[in-house]
PDB file of C-alpha atoms and ligand atoms in Angstrom:
ATOM      1  CA  MET A   1     127.040 -75.219 122.929  1.00 42.00           C
ATOM      2  CA  THR A   2     127.990 -76.613 119.476  1.00 43.00           C
ATOM      3  CA  ALA A   3     126.118 -79.502 117.927  1.00 47.00           C
ATOM      4  CA  HIS A   4     128.958 -82.083 118.407  1.00 43.00           C
ATOM      5  CA  GLU A   5     129.277 -81.557 122.163  1.00 44.00           C
ATOM      6  CA  ALA A   6     127.021 -84.227 123.375  1.00 44.00           C
ATOM      7  CA  THR A   7     124.525 -83.129 126.095  1.00 40.00           C
ATOM      8  CA  PRO A   8     126.582 -83.974 129.153  1.00 42.00           C
ATOM      9  CA  ALA A   9     123.498 -84.709 131.450  1.00 49.00           C
ATOM     10  CA  ILE A  10     119.701 -84.926 130.706  1.00 54.00           C
ATOM     11  CA  ASP A  11     117.720 -82.111 132.291  1.00 62.00           C
ATOM     12  CA  GLU A  12     114.364 -83.780 133.342  1.00 59.00           C
ATOM     13  CA  ASN A  13     112.821 -80.508 133.690  1.00 93.00           C
ATOM     14  CA  LEU A  14     112.904 -79.844 130.220  1.00 97.00           C
ATOM     15  CA  VAL A  15     110.207 -82.481 129.633  1.00 97.00           C
ATOM     16  CA  LEU A  16     107.665 -83.293 132.365  1.00 97.00           C
ATOM     17  CA  LEU A  17     106.489 -86.881 132.458  1.00 97.00           C
ATOM     18  CA  GLU A  18     103.131 -87.566 134.346  1.00 96.00           C
ATOM     19  CA  MET A  19     101.035 -90.929 134.409  1.00 97.00           C
ATOM     20  CA  VAL A  20      97.414 -90.801 134.220  1.00 97.00           C
ATOM     21  CA  GLY A  21      96.279 -94.477 134.331  1.00 97.00           C
ATOM     22  CA  ARG A  22      97.665 -96.206 131.428  1.00 97.00           C
ATOM     23  CA  VAL A  23      98.339 -92.749 129.629  1.00 98.00           C
ATOM     24  CA  ALA A  24     101.758 -91.080 129.753  1.00 98.00           C
ATOM     25  CA  VAL A  25     101.673 -87.211 129.363  1.00 98.00           C
ATOM     26  CA  ILE A  26     104.866 -85.799 128.237  1.00 98.00           C
ATOM     27  CA  ARG A  27     104.833 -81.909 128.511  1.00 98.00           C
ATOM     28  CA  LEU A  28     107.525 -79.970 126.703  1.00 98.00           C
ATOM     29  CA  ASN A  29     108.957 -77.498 129.302  1.00 97.00           C
ATOM     30  CA  ARG A  30     110.847 -74.336 128.219  1.00 97.00           C
ATOM     31  CA  PRO A  31     108.120 -71.790 128.554  1.00 97.00           C
ATOM     32  CA  ARG A  32     110.397 -68.771 128.271  1.00 96.00           C
ATOM     33  CA  GLN A  33     111.786 -69.749 124.851  1.00 97.00           C
ATOM     34  CA  MET A  34     108.279 -70.959 123.542  1.00 98.00           C
ATOM     35  CA  ASN A  35     109.673 -74.430 124.095  1.00 98.00           C
ATOM     36  CA  ALA A  36     112.192 -74.013 121.247  1.00 98.00           C
ATOM     37  CA  LEU A  37     113.655 -77.295 120.464  1.00 98.00           C
ATOM     38  CA  ASN A  38     117.272 -77.419 121.533  1.00 97.00           C
ATOM     39  CA  ASP A  39     119.393 -80.716 121.736  1.00 96.00           C
ATOM     40  CA  ALA A  40     118.898 -81.047 125.591  1.00 96.00           C
ATOM     41  CA  LEU A  41     115.223 -80.991 125.313  1.00 97.00           C
ATOM     42  CA  MET A  42     115.093 -83.340 122.437  1.00 98.00           C
ATOM     43  CA  ASP A  43     117.532 -85.745 124.403  1.00 97.00           C
ATOM     44  CA  ALA A  44     115.083 -85.549 127.355  1.00 97.00           C
ATOM     45  CA  LEU A  45     112.159 -86.072 125.230  1.00 98.00           C
ATOM     46  CA  GLY A  46     113.936 -89.168 123.489  1.00 97.00           C
ATOM     47  CA  LEU A  47     114.577 -90.630 127.027  1.00 96.00           C
ATOM     48  CA  ALA A  48     110.917 -90.063 128.272  1.00 97.00           C
ATOM     49  CA  LEU A  49     109.456 -91.890 125.127  1.00 98.00           C
ATOM     50  CA  LEU A  50     111.948 -94.660 125.556  1.00 97.00           C
ATOM     51  CA  ALA A  51     110.809 -95.134 129.194  1.00 97.00           C
ATOM     52  CA  CYS A  52     107.128 -95.136 128.115  1.00 97.00           C
ATOM     53  CA  GLU A  53     107.886 -97.614 125.492  1.00 97.00           C
ATOM     54  CA  GLN A  54     109.399 -99.910 127.869  1.00 97.00           C
ATOM     55  CA  ASP A  55     106.957 -99.451 130.510  1.00 97.00           C
ATOM     56  CA  ASP A  56     104.189-102.232 130.156  1.00 96.00           C
ATOM     57  CA  GLY A  57     101.755 -99.622 132.173  1.00 97.00           C
ATOM     58  CA  VAL A  58     101.957 -97.429 129.331  1.00 98.00           C
ATOM     59  CA  GLY A  59      99.237 -97.787 126.600  1.00 98.00           C
ATOM     60  CA  ALA A  60      99.233 -94.335 125.010  1.00 98.00           C
ATOM     61  CA  ILE A  61     101.352 -91.215 125.041  1.00 98.00           C
ATOM     62  CA  VAL A  62     100.262 -87.622 124.781  1.00 98.00           C
ATOM     63  CA  ILE A  63     102.955 -84.998 124.046  1.00 98.00           C
ATOM     64  CA  THR A  64     101.967 -81.359 124.642  1.00 98.00           C
ATOM     65  CA  GLY A  65     103.265 -77.914 125.373  1.00 98.00           C
ATOM     66  CA  ASN A  66     101.743 -74.996 127.154  1.00 98.00           C
ATOM     67  CA  ASP A  67      98.706 -72.592 126.076  1.00 97.00           C
ATOM     68  CA  LYS A  68     100.984 -70.385 124.149  1.00 98.00           C
ATOM     69  CA  ALA A  69     103.340 -72.771 122.236  1.00 98.00           C
ATOM     70  CA  PHE A  70     103.408 -76.264 121.705  1.00 98.00           C
ATOM     71  CA  ALA A  71     106.872 -75.578 120.267  1.00 98.00           C
ATOM     72  CA  ALA A  72     108.206 -72.583 118.177  1.00 98.00           C
ATOM     73  CA  GLY A  73     110.648 -74.872 116.316  1.00 98.00           C
ATOM     74  CA  ALA A  74     114.273 -75.803 116.401  1.00 98.00           C
ATOM     75  CA  ASP A  75     116.350 -73.646 118.799  1.00 98.00           C
ATOM     76  CA  ILE A  76     117.628 -70.826 116.616  1.00 98.00           C
ATOM     77  CA  ALA A  77     120.091 -69.385 119.310  1.00 97.00           C
ATOM     78  CA  ALA A  78     121.752 -72.826 119.546  1.00 96.00           C
ATOM     79  CA  MET A  79     121.801 -73.127 115.740  1.00 97.00           C
ATOM     80  CA  ARG A  80     123.185 -69.879 114.955  1.00 97.00           C
ATOM     81  CA  GLY A  81     126.889 -70.686 115.608  1.00 96.00           C
ATOM     82  CA  TRP A  82     126.962 -74.184 113.856  1.00 97.00           C
ATOM     83  CA  ASP A  83     128.669 -75.173 110.996  1.00 97.00           C
ATOM     84  CA  TYR A  84     128.363 -77.880 108.591  1.00 98.00           C
ATOM     85  CA  MET A  85     130.900 -80.335 110.311  1.00 98.00           C
ATOM     86  CA  ASP A  86     128.903 -79.543 113.654  1.00 96.00           C
ATOM     87  CA  VAL A  87     125.723 -80.705 112.367  1.00 97.00           C
ATOM     88  CA  PHE A  88     127.045 -83.633 110.052  1.00 97.00           C
ATOM     89  CA  LYS A  89     129.254 -85.065 112.633  1.00 97.00           C
ATOM     90  CA  SER A  90     126.674 -84.881 115.450  1.00 96.00           C
ATOM     91  CA  ASN A  91     123.965 -86.249 113.304  1.00 97.00           C
ATOM     92  CA  TYR A  92     121.621 -83.404 114.225  1.00 97.00           C
ATOM     93  CA  ILE A  93     118.043 -84.271 114.391  1.00 97.00           C
ATOM     94  CA  THR A  94     118.639 -87.850 113.215  1.00 96.00           C
ATOM     95  CA  ARG A  95     120.430 -88.590 116.730  1.00 95.00           C
ATOM     96  CA  ASN A  96     117.596 -87.761 119.127  1.00 96.00           C
ATOM     97  CA  TRP A  97     114.449 -86.302 117.189  1.00 97.00           C
ATOM     98  CA  GLU A  98     114.118 -89.619 115.403  1.00 96.00           C
ATOM     99  CA  THR A  99     113.449 -91.535 118.604  1.00 97.00           C
ATOM    100  CA  LEU A 100     109.826 -90.587 117.992  1.00 98.00           C
ATOM    101  CA  ARG A 101     109.670 -92.302 114.820  1.00 95.00           C
ATOM    102  CA  ASN A 102     110.738 -95.637 116.445  1.00 95.00           C
ATOM    103  CA  VAL A 103     108.125 -95.491 118.979  1.00 98.00           C
ATOM    104  CA  ARG A 104     105.617 -98.533 118.427  1.00 98.00           C
ATOM    105  CA  LYS A 105     102.952 -97.271 121.075  1.00 98.00           C
ATOM    106  CA  PRO A 106     100.504 -94.759 119.853  1.00 98.00           C
ATOM    107  CA  VAL A 107     101.318 -91.040 120.452  1.00 98.00           C
ATOM    108  CA  ILE A 108      98.928 -88.164 120.354  1.00 98.00           C
ATOM    109  CA  ALA A 109     100.086 -84.410 119.861  1.00 98.00           C
ATOM    110  CA  ALA A 110      97.855 -82.057 121.757  1.00 98.00           C
ATOM    111  CA  VAL A 111      98.624 -78.361 120.181  1.00 98.00           C
ATOM    112  CA  ALA A 112      97.811 -75.208 121.525  1.00 98.00           C
ATOM    113  CA  GLY A 113      99.278 -71.901 120.213  1.00 98.00           C
ATOM    114  CA  TYR A 114     102.486 -72.068 117.916  1.00 98.00           C
ATOM    115  CA  ALA A 115     103.602 -75.217 116.350  1.00 98.00           C
ATOM    116  CA  LEU A 116     106.229 -73.807 113.966  1.00 98.00           C
ATOM    117  CA  GLY A 117     109.087 -75.148 112.287  1.00 98.00           C
ATOM    118  CA  GLY A 118     110.409 -78.225 114.105  1.00 98.00           C
ATOM    119  CA  GLY A 119     107.436 -77.727 116.585  1.00 98.00           C
ATOM    120  CA  CYS A 120     105.243 -78.396 113.523  1.00 98.00           C
ATOM    121  CA  GLU A 121     107.478 -81.327 112.512  1.00 98.00           C
ATOM    122  CA  LEU A 122     107.309 -82.764 116.115  1.00 98.00           C
ATOM    123  CA  ALA A 123     103.562 -82.751 115.759  1.00 98.00           C
ATOM    124  CA  MET A 124     103.216 -84.245 112.543  1.00 98.00           C
ATOM    125  CA  ALA A 125     105.550 -87.141 113.577  1.00 98.00           C
ATOM    126  CA  CYS A 126     102.895 -88.138 116.244  1.00 98.00           C
ATOM    127  CA  ASP A 127     100.093 -90.339 115.320  1.00 98.00           C
ATOM    128  CA  ILE A 128      97.077 -88.325 116.036  1.00 98.00           C
ATOM    129  CA  LEU A 129      97.212 -84.458 116.105  1.00 98.00           C
ATOM    130  CA  ILE A 130      94.583 -82.610 118.254  1.00 98.00           C
ATOM    131  CA  ALA A 131      94.546 -78.819 118.121  1.00 98.00           C
ATOM    132  CA  ALA A 132      93.251 -76.246 120.304  1.00 98.00           C
ATOM    133  CA  ASP A 133      91.283 -73.575 118.424  1.00 98.00           C
ATOM    134  CA  ASN A 134      94.145 -71.205 119.018  1.00 98.00           C
ATOM    135  CA  ALA A 135      96.667 -73.430 117.449  1.00 98.00           C
ATOM    136  CA  VAL A 136      99.002 -71.850 114.582  1.00 98.00           C
ATOM    137  CA  PHE A 137     101.137 -74.054 112.342  1.00 98.00           C
ATOM    138  CA  GLY A 138     103.713 -73.201 109.999  1.00 98.00           C
ATOM    139  CA  LEU A 139     107.107 -74.100 108.444  1.00 98.00           C
ATOM    140  CA  PRO A 140     108.800 -70.695 108.286  1.00 98.00           C
ATOM    141  CA  GLU A 141     112.140 -71.810 107.941  1.00 98.00           C
ATOM    142  CA  LEU A 142     113.135 -70.165 104.678  1.00 98.00           C
ATOM    143  CA  LYS A 143     112.729 -66.760 106.848  1.00 98.00           C
ATOM    144  CA  LEU A 144     115.890 -68.015 108.246  1.00 98.00           C
ATOM    145  CA  ALA A 145     117.275 -69.437 104.866  1.00 98.00           C
ATOM    146  CA  VAL A 146     117.120 -72.793 106.104  1.00 98.00           C
ATOM    147  CA  ILE A 147     114.651 -75.550 105.163  1.00 98.00           C
ATOM    148  CA  PRO A 148     112.346 -77.834 107.353  1.00 98.00           C
ATOM    149  CA  GLY A 149     114.765 -80.464 108.486  1.00 97.00           C
ATOM    150  CA  ALA A 150     112.742 -82.801 110.803  1.00 98.00           C
ATOM    151  CA  GLY A 151     110.556 -84.178 108.221  1.00 97.00           C
ATOM    152  CA  GLY A 152     108.391 -81.206 107.105  1.00 98.00           C
ATOM    153  CA  THR A 153     108.984 -81.286 103.423  1.00 98.00           C
ATOM    154  CA  GLN A 154     108.266 -85.150 103.459  1.00 97.00           C
ATOM    155  CA  ARG A 155     105.353 -85.377 106.027  1.00 96.00           C
ATOM    156  CA  LEU A 156     103.514 -82.131 104.941  1.00 97.00           C
ATOM    157  CA  PRO A 157     102.770 -83.125 101.341  1.00 97.00           C
ATOM    158  CA  ARG A 158     101.540 -86.481 102.509  1.00 95.00           C
ATOM    159  CA  ALA A 159      99.269 -84.743 105.167  1.00 95.00           C
ATOM    160  CA  ILE A 160      97.752 -81.934 103.106  1.00 96.00           C
ATOM    161  CA  SER A 161      98.765 -82.026  99.349  1.00 95.00           C
ATOM    162  CA  LYS A 162     101.830 -80.970  97.546  1.00 97.00           C
ATOM    163  CA  ALA A 163     100.198 -77.810  96.452  1.00 97.00           C
ATOM    164  CA  LYS A 164      99.424 -76.497  99.989  1.00 97.00           C
ATOM    165  CA  ALA A 165     102.814 -77.862 101.268  1.00 98.00           C
ATOM    166  CA  MET A 166     104.546 -75.773  98.869  1.00 98.00           C
ATOM    167  CA  ASP A 167     102.355 -72.816  99.601  1.00 98.00           C
ATOM    168  CA  MET A 168     102.982 -73.081 103.387  1.00 98.00           C
ATOM    169  CA  CYS A 169     106.820 -73.678 102.921  1.00 98.00           C
ATOM    170  CA  MET A 170     107.839 -71.421 100.208  1.00 98.00           C
ATOM    171  CA  THR A 171     105.694 -68.287 101.435  1.00 98.00           C
ATOM    172  CA  ALA A 172     106.497 -69.179 105.199  1.00 98.00           C
ATOM    173  CA  ARG A 173     102.950 -68.401 105.970  1.00 98.00           C
ATOM    174  CA  ASN A 174     100.856 -69.803 108.871  1.00 98.00           C
ATOM    175  CA  MET A 175      97.694 -71.843 108.996  1.00 98.00           C
ATOM    176  CA  ASP A 176      95.295 -71.515 111.810  1.00 98.00           C
ATOM    177  CA  ALA A 177      93.489 -74.471 113.483  1.00 98.00           C
ATOM    178  CA  ASP A 178      90.377 -74.353 111.032  1.00 98.00           C
ATOM    179  CA  GLU A 179      92.576 -74.400 108.080  1.00 98.00           C
ATOM    180  CA  ALA A 180      94.699 -77.202 109.485  1.00 98.00           C
ATOM    181  CA  GLU A 181      91.608 -79.366 110.095  1.00 97.00           C
ATOM    182  CA  ARG A 182      89.924 -78.626 106.572  1.00 97.00           C
ATOM    183  CA  SER A 183      93.493 -79.598 105.000  1.00 97.00           C
ATOM    184  CA  GLY A 184      93.682 -82.773 106.824  1.00 96.00           C
ATOM    185  CA  LEU A 185      96.576 -81.938 109.117  1.00 98.00           C
ATOM    186  CA  VAL A 186      94.689 -82.255 112.211  1.00 98.00           C
ATOM    187  CA  SER A 187      92.138 -84.799 113.192  1.00 97.00           C
ATOM    188  CA  ARG A 188      90.182 -82.521 115.522  1.00 97.00           C
ATOM    189  CA  VAL A 189      89.898 -79.119 116.742  1.00 98.00           C
ATOM    190  CA  VAL A 190      88.452 -78.246 120.297  1.00 98.00           C
ATOM    191  CA  ALA A 191      87.943 -74.935 122.184  1.00 98.00           C
ATOM    192  CA  ALA A 192      91.386 -74.124 123.809  1.00 97.00           C
ATOM    193  CA  GLY A 193      90.287 -74.846 127.509  1.00 97.00           C
ATOM    194  CA  ARG A 194      89.231 -78.525 126.327  1.00 98.00           C
ATOM    195  CA  LEU A 195      92.301 -79.394 124.762  1.00 98.00           C
ATOM    196  CA  MET A 196      93.802 -81.677 127.335  1.00 98.00           C
ATOM    197  CA  ASP A 197      90.506 -83.207 128.167  1.00 98.00           C
ATOM    198  CA  GLU A 198      89.903 -84.114 124.753  1.00 98.00           C
ATOM    199  CA  ALA A 199      93.452 -85.510 124.300  1.00 98.00           C
ATOM    200  CA  MET A 200      93.273 -87.369 127.309  1.00 98.00           C
ATOM    201  CA  ALA A 201      89.838 -88.904 126.615  1.00 98.00           C
ATOM    202  CA  VAL A 202      91.338 -89.963 123.164  1.00 98.00           C
ATOM    203  CA  ALA A 203      94.346 -91.414 124.822  1.00 98.00           C
ATOM    204  CA  GLN A 204      92.108 -93.297 127.370  1.00 98.00           C
ATOM    205  CA  THR A 205      90.197 -94.997 124.813  1.00 98.00           C
ATOM    206  CA  ILE A 206      93.190 -96.020 122.905  1.00 98.00           C
ATOM    207  CA  ALA A 207      94.950 -97.293 126.116  1.00 98.00           C
ATOM    208  CA  GLY A 208      92.049 -99.269 126.938  1.00 97.00           C
ATOM    209  CA  PHE A 209      92.225-101.378 123.621  1.00 98.00           C
ATOM    210  CA  SER A 210      94.600-104.274 123.259  1.00 98.00           C
ATOM    211  CA  LEU A 211      98.239-103.016 122.939  1.00 98.00           C
ATOM    212  CA  PRO A 212      99.557-105.513 120.492  1.00 98.00           C
ATOM    213  CA  SER A 213      96.464-104.958 118.143  1.00 98.00           C
ATOM    214  CA  MET A 214      97.036-101.199 118.528  1.00 98.00           C
ATOM    215  CA  MET A 215     100.677-101.691 117.564  1.00 98.00           C
ATOM    216  CA  ALA A 216      99.629-103.703 114.537  1.00 98.00           C
ATOM    217  CA  VAL A 217      97.376-101.113 113.258  1.00 98.00           C
ATOM    218  CA  LYS A 218      99.792 -98.163 113.862  1.00 98.00           C
ATOM    219  CA  GLU A 219     102.543-100.284 112.071  1.00 97.00           C
ATOM    220  CA  ALA A 220      99.826-101.054 109.137  1.00 98.00           C
ATOM    221  CA  ILE A 221      98.846 -97.424 108.771  1.00 97.00           C
ATOM    222  CA  ASN A 222     102.463 -96.082 108.686  1.00 97.00           C
ATOM    223  CA  ARG A 223     103.219 -98.833 105.864  1.00 96.00           C
ATOM    224  CA  ALA A 224     100.462 -97.349 103.853  1.00 95.00           C
ATOM    225  CA  CYS A 225     102.328 -94.170 103.756  1.00 91.00           C
ATOM    226  CA  GLU A 226     105.536 -95.844 102.526  1.00 91.00           C
ATOM    227  CA  SER A 227     104.528 -98.839 100.116  1.00 95.00           C
ATOM    228  CA  SER A 228     102.504 -99.852  97.033  1.00 96.00           C
ATOM    229  CA  LEU A 229      98.774-100.693  97.673  1.00 97.00           C
ATOM    230  CA  SER A 230      99.422-104.402  96.976  1.00 97.00           C
ATOM    231  CA  GLU A 231     102.456-104.317  99.458  1.00 97.00           C
ATOM    232  CA  GLY A 232     100.479-102.782 101.970  1.00 97.00           C
ATOM    233  CA  MET A 233      97.645-104.939 101.682  1.00 97.00           C
ATOM    234  CA  LEU A 234      99.820-108.045 102.097  1.00 97.00           C
ATOM    235  CA  PHE A 235     101.519-106.351 105.055  1.00 97.00           C
ATOM    236  CA  GLU A 236      97.903-105.683 106.718  1.00 98.00           C
ATOM    237  CA  ARG A 237      96.754-109.224 105.904  1.00 98.00           C
ATOM    238  CA  ARG A 238      99.753-110.861 107.859  1.00 97.00           C
ATOM    239  CA  GLN A 239      99.266-108.382 110.716  1.00 97.00           C
ATOM    240  CA  LEU A 240      95.663-109.717 110.931  1.00 98.00           C
ATOM    241  CA  HIS A 241      96.663-113.151 110.819  1.00 98.00           C
ATOM    242  CA  ALA A 242      99.207-112.702 113.642  1.00 97.00           C
ATOM    243  CA  LEU A 243      96.683-111.246 115.873  1.00 98.00           C
ATOM    244  CA  PHE A 244      94.855-114.705 115.864  1.00 98.00           C
ATOM    245  CA  ALA A 245      97.711-115.839 117.867  1.00 98.00           C
ATOM    246  CA  THR A 246      96.983-113.275 120.871  1.00 98.00           C
ATOM    247  CA  GLU A 247      94.961-113.917 124.037  1.00 98.00           C
ATOM    248  CA  ASP A 248      93.228-110.395 123.279  1.00 98.00           C
ATOM    249  CA  LEU A 249      91.780-111.397 120.152  1.00 98.00           C
ATOM    250  CA  LYS A 250      89.949-114.348 121.791  1.00 98.00           C
ATOM    251  CA  GLU A 251      89.107-112.120 124.676  1.00 98.00           C
ATOM    252  CA  GLY A 252      87.518-109.439 122.575  1.00 98.00           C
ATOM    253  CA  MET A 253      85.512-111.724 120.323  1.00 98.00           C
ATOM    254  CA  ASN A 254      84.329-113.952 123.538  1.00 98.00           C
ATOM    255  CA  ALA A 255      83.403-110.774 125.356  1.00 98.00           C
ATOM    256  CA  PHE A 256      81.322-109.436 122.514  1.00 98.00           C
ATOM    257  CA  LEU A 257      79.368-112.729 122.136  1.00 98.00           C
ATOM    258  CA  GLU A 258      79.083-113.092 125.981  1.00 98.00           C
ATOM    259  CA  ARG A 259      77.663-109.491 126.073  1.00 98.00           C
ATOM    260  CA  ARG A 260      80.203-108.239 128.610  1.00 98.00           C
ATOM    261  CA  ALA A 261      83.291-105.689 128.520  1.00 97.00           C
ATOM    262  CA  ALA A 262      86.292-107.096 127.235  1.00 97.00           C
ATOM    263  CA  VAL A 263      89.427-107.354 129.884  1.00 97.00           C
ATOM    264  CA  PHE A 264      92.373-107.058 127.737  1.00 98.00           C
ATOM    265  CA  ARG A 265      95.749-108.322 129.144  1.00 97.00           C
ATOM    266  CA  HIS A 266      97.776-106.825 126.222  1.00 97.00           C
ATOM    267  CA  ARG A 267      99.234-110.146 125.189  1.00 97.00           C
TER     268      ARG A 267
HETATM  269  N1  LIG B   1     114.451 -70.749 119.022  1.00 91.98           N
HETATM  270  C1  LIG B   1     114.940 -70.038 119.866  1.00 91.98           C
HETATM  271  N2  LIG B   1     114.172 -69.076 120.717  1.00 91.98           N
HETATM  272  C2  LIG B   1     113.007 -68.896 120.204  1.00 91.98           C
HETATM  273  C3  LIG B   1     112.210 -69.503 119.278  1.00 91.98           C
HETATM  274  C4  LIG B   1     113.244 -70.408 118.666  1.00 91.98           C
HETATM  275  N3  LIG B   1     112.811 -71.310 117.536  1.00 91.98           N
HETATM  276  N4  LIG B   1     110.833 -69.162 119.266  1.00 91.98           N
HETATM  277  C5  LIG B   1     110.986 -68.116 120.267  1.00 91.98           C
HETATM  278  N5  LIG B   1     111.871 -68.057 120.728  1.00 91.98           N
HETATM  279  C6  LIG B   1     112.312 -67.124 121.866  1.00 91.98           C
HETATM  280  C7  LIG B   1     112.495 -65.724 121.476  1.00 91.98           C
HETATM  281  O1  LIG B   1     113.685 -65.512 121.037  1.00 91.98           O
HETATM  282  C8  LIG B   1     112.120 -65.051 122.852  1.00 91.98           C
HETATM  283  O2  LIG B   1     113.206 -64.980 123.623  1.00 91.98           O
HETATM  284  P1  LIG B   1     113.820 -63.669 124.525  1.00 91.98           P
HETATM  285  O3  LIG B   1     112.447 -63.391 125.218  1.00 91.98           O
HETATM  286  O4  LIG B   1     114.747 -64.065 125.329  1.00 91.98           O
HETATM  287  O5  LIG B   1     113.932 -62.701 123.666  1.00 91.98           O
HETATM  288  C9  LIG B   1     111.195 -65.826 123.520  1.00 91.98           C
HETATM  289  O6  LIG B   1     111.213 -66.937 122.841  1.00 91.98           O
HETATM  290  C10 LIG B   1     109.558 -65.469 123.058  1.00 91.98           C
HETATM  291  O7  LIG B   1     109.459 -65.231 121.886  1.00 91.98           O
HETATM  292  P2  LIG B   1     108.948 -63.894 121.180  1.00 91.98           P
HETATM  293  O8  LIG B   1     109.267 -62.589 121.904  1.00 91.98           O
HETATM  294  O9  LIG B   1     109.434 -63.830 119.660  1.00 91.98           O
HETATM  295  O10 LIG B   1     107.454 -63.954 121.184  1.00 91.98           O
HETATM  296  P3  LIG B   1     106.074 -63.500 120.046  1.00 91.98           P
HETATM  297  O11 LIG B   1     104.971 -63.883 120.812  1.00 91.98           O
HETATM  298  O12 LIG B   1     106.540 -62.070 119.785  1.00 91.98           O
HETATM  299  O13 LIG B   1     106.417 -64.449 118.855  1.00 91.98           O
HETATM  300  C11 LIG B   1     106.652 -66.517 117.790  1.00 91.98           C
HETATM  301  C12 LIG B   1     106.128 -65.852 119.004  1.00 91.98           C
HETATM  302  C13 LIG B   1     105.741 -66.247 116.485  1.00 91.98           C
HETATM  303  C14 LIG B   1     106.639 -68.114 117.811  1.00 91.98           C
HETATM  304  C15 LIG B   1     108.135 -66.036 117.531  1.00 91.98           C
HETATM  305  O14 LIG B   1     108.875 -66.375 118.456  1.00 91.98           O
HETATM  306  C16 LIG B   1     108.927 -66.881 116.201  1.00 91.98           C
HETATM  307  O15 LIG B   1     108.617 -66.574 115.006  1.00 91.98           O
HETATM  308  N6  LIG B   1     109.684 -67.817 116.504  1.00 91.98           N
HETATM  309  C17 LIG B   1     110.622 -68.504 115.755  1.00 91.98           C
HETATM  310  C18 LIG B   1     109.909 -69.478 114.641  1.00 91.98           C
HETATM  311  C19 LIG B   1     110.726 -70.147 113.820  1.00 91.98           C
HETATM  312  O16 LIG B   1     111.077 -69.503 113.045  1.00 91.98           O
HETATM  313  N7  LIG B   1     110.675 -71.545 113.908  1.00 91.98           N
HETATM  314  C20 LIG B   1     111.581 -72.323 112.874  1.00 91.98           C
HETATM  315  C21 LIG B   1     112.860 -72.455 113.490  1.00 91.98           C
HETATM  316  S1  LIG B   1     113.921 -73.330 112.348  1.00 91.98           S
HETATM  317  C22 LIG B   1     113.504 -75.087 112.464  1.00 91.98           C
HETATM  318  O17 LIG B   1     112.564 -75.588 113.234  1.00 91.98           O
HETATM  319  C23 LIG B   1     114.370 -76.034 111.670  1.00 91.98           C
HETATM  320  C24 LIG B   1     113.753 -77.280 111.631  1.00 91.98           C
HETATM  321  O18 LIG B   1     113.244 -77.664 110.670  1.00 91.98           O
HETATM  322  C25 LIG B   1     114.215 -78.176 112.517  1.00 91.98           C
END
């Protein structure tokens, strides 16, 4: 398929969506291709994310792969035949990968095995990155004479420093889970067998808090990465002021003072 042939139908099996309480688990599901990210999979992921975004019952989203691969990158077999006009006209990557960027609910990447190229970029586009101790991160695109094109050259230096980002991209080397944690790329590393338990526990904690407050903190932290300190502080202050209009803020403070658990209604 060329890049400008829009995917005719969404293959729902390419991503598996499961609800566990207020947590939506989205599993990338092309195991035989190491979850290589083709257009059909990214369309399906985008649709699943939009469904979660619209569902009032979803308070947090976990994106994961399998034991061997979170995702081994953009699909090289699909890209091989494309020319400039194919990717330019189809708005390759922008068209469907960027759906994740517009999601306002919290998204956790639970990464085991390979997270290479676009797989690493997908994980970095999530809000929290939890790694199994067998996780392998890398941006090996230069081996293919291409460059990271789904945010890798922008998010990696923000996450782990310019020198380390240059090292990773220019040498195409991989980083193991320990180095990724030391570098600040991931927030926690756990034994491979505990990855989903840990990710679900984090997601359930997040989903238990007030959703509008959660969305505000996500927006404010993301703003910190894109603005000056004074602009960011003003944005944060206005978000804080706005939350005084919510029922949940009153409930949270009343519950504390009445020594009981808060019951948030996400409004
Ligand atoms: N695209 C398409 N197919 C892929 C793939 C990818 N990115 N990664 C793996 N596969 C396929 C392999 O072709 C192979 O298919 P067949 O069985 O049909 O031959 C199957 O998955 C299993 O892979 P391997 O046999 O290679 O498994 P391995 O255990 O020996 O190695 C690996 C695993 C280290 C992940 C290796 O597959 C690999 O290096 N993959 C490519 C990684 C890469 O270069 N990613 C960057 C892609 S470019 C990109 O992502 C651009 C961007 O910024 C958006």
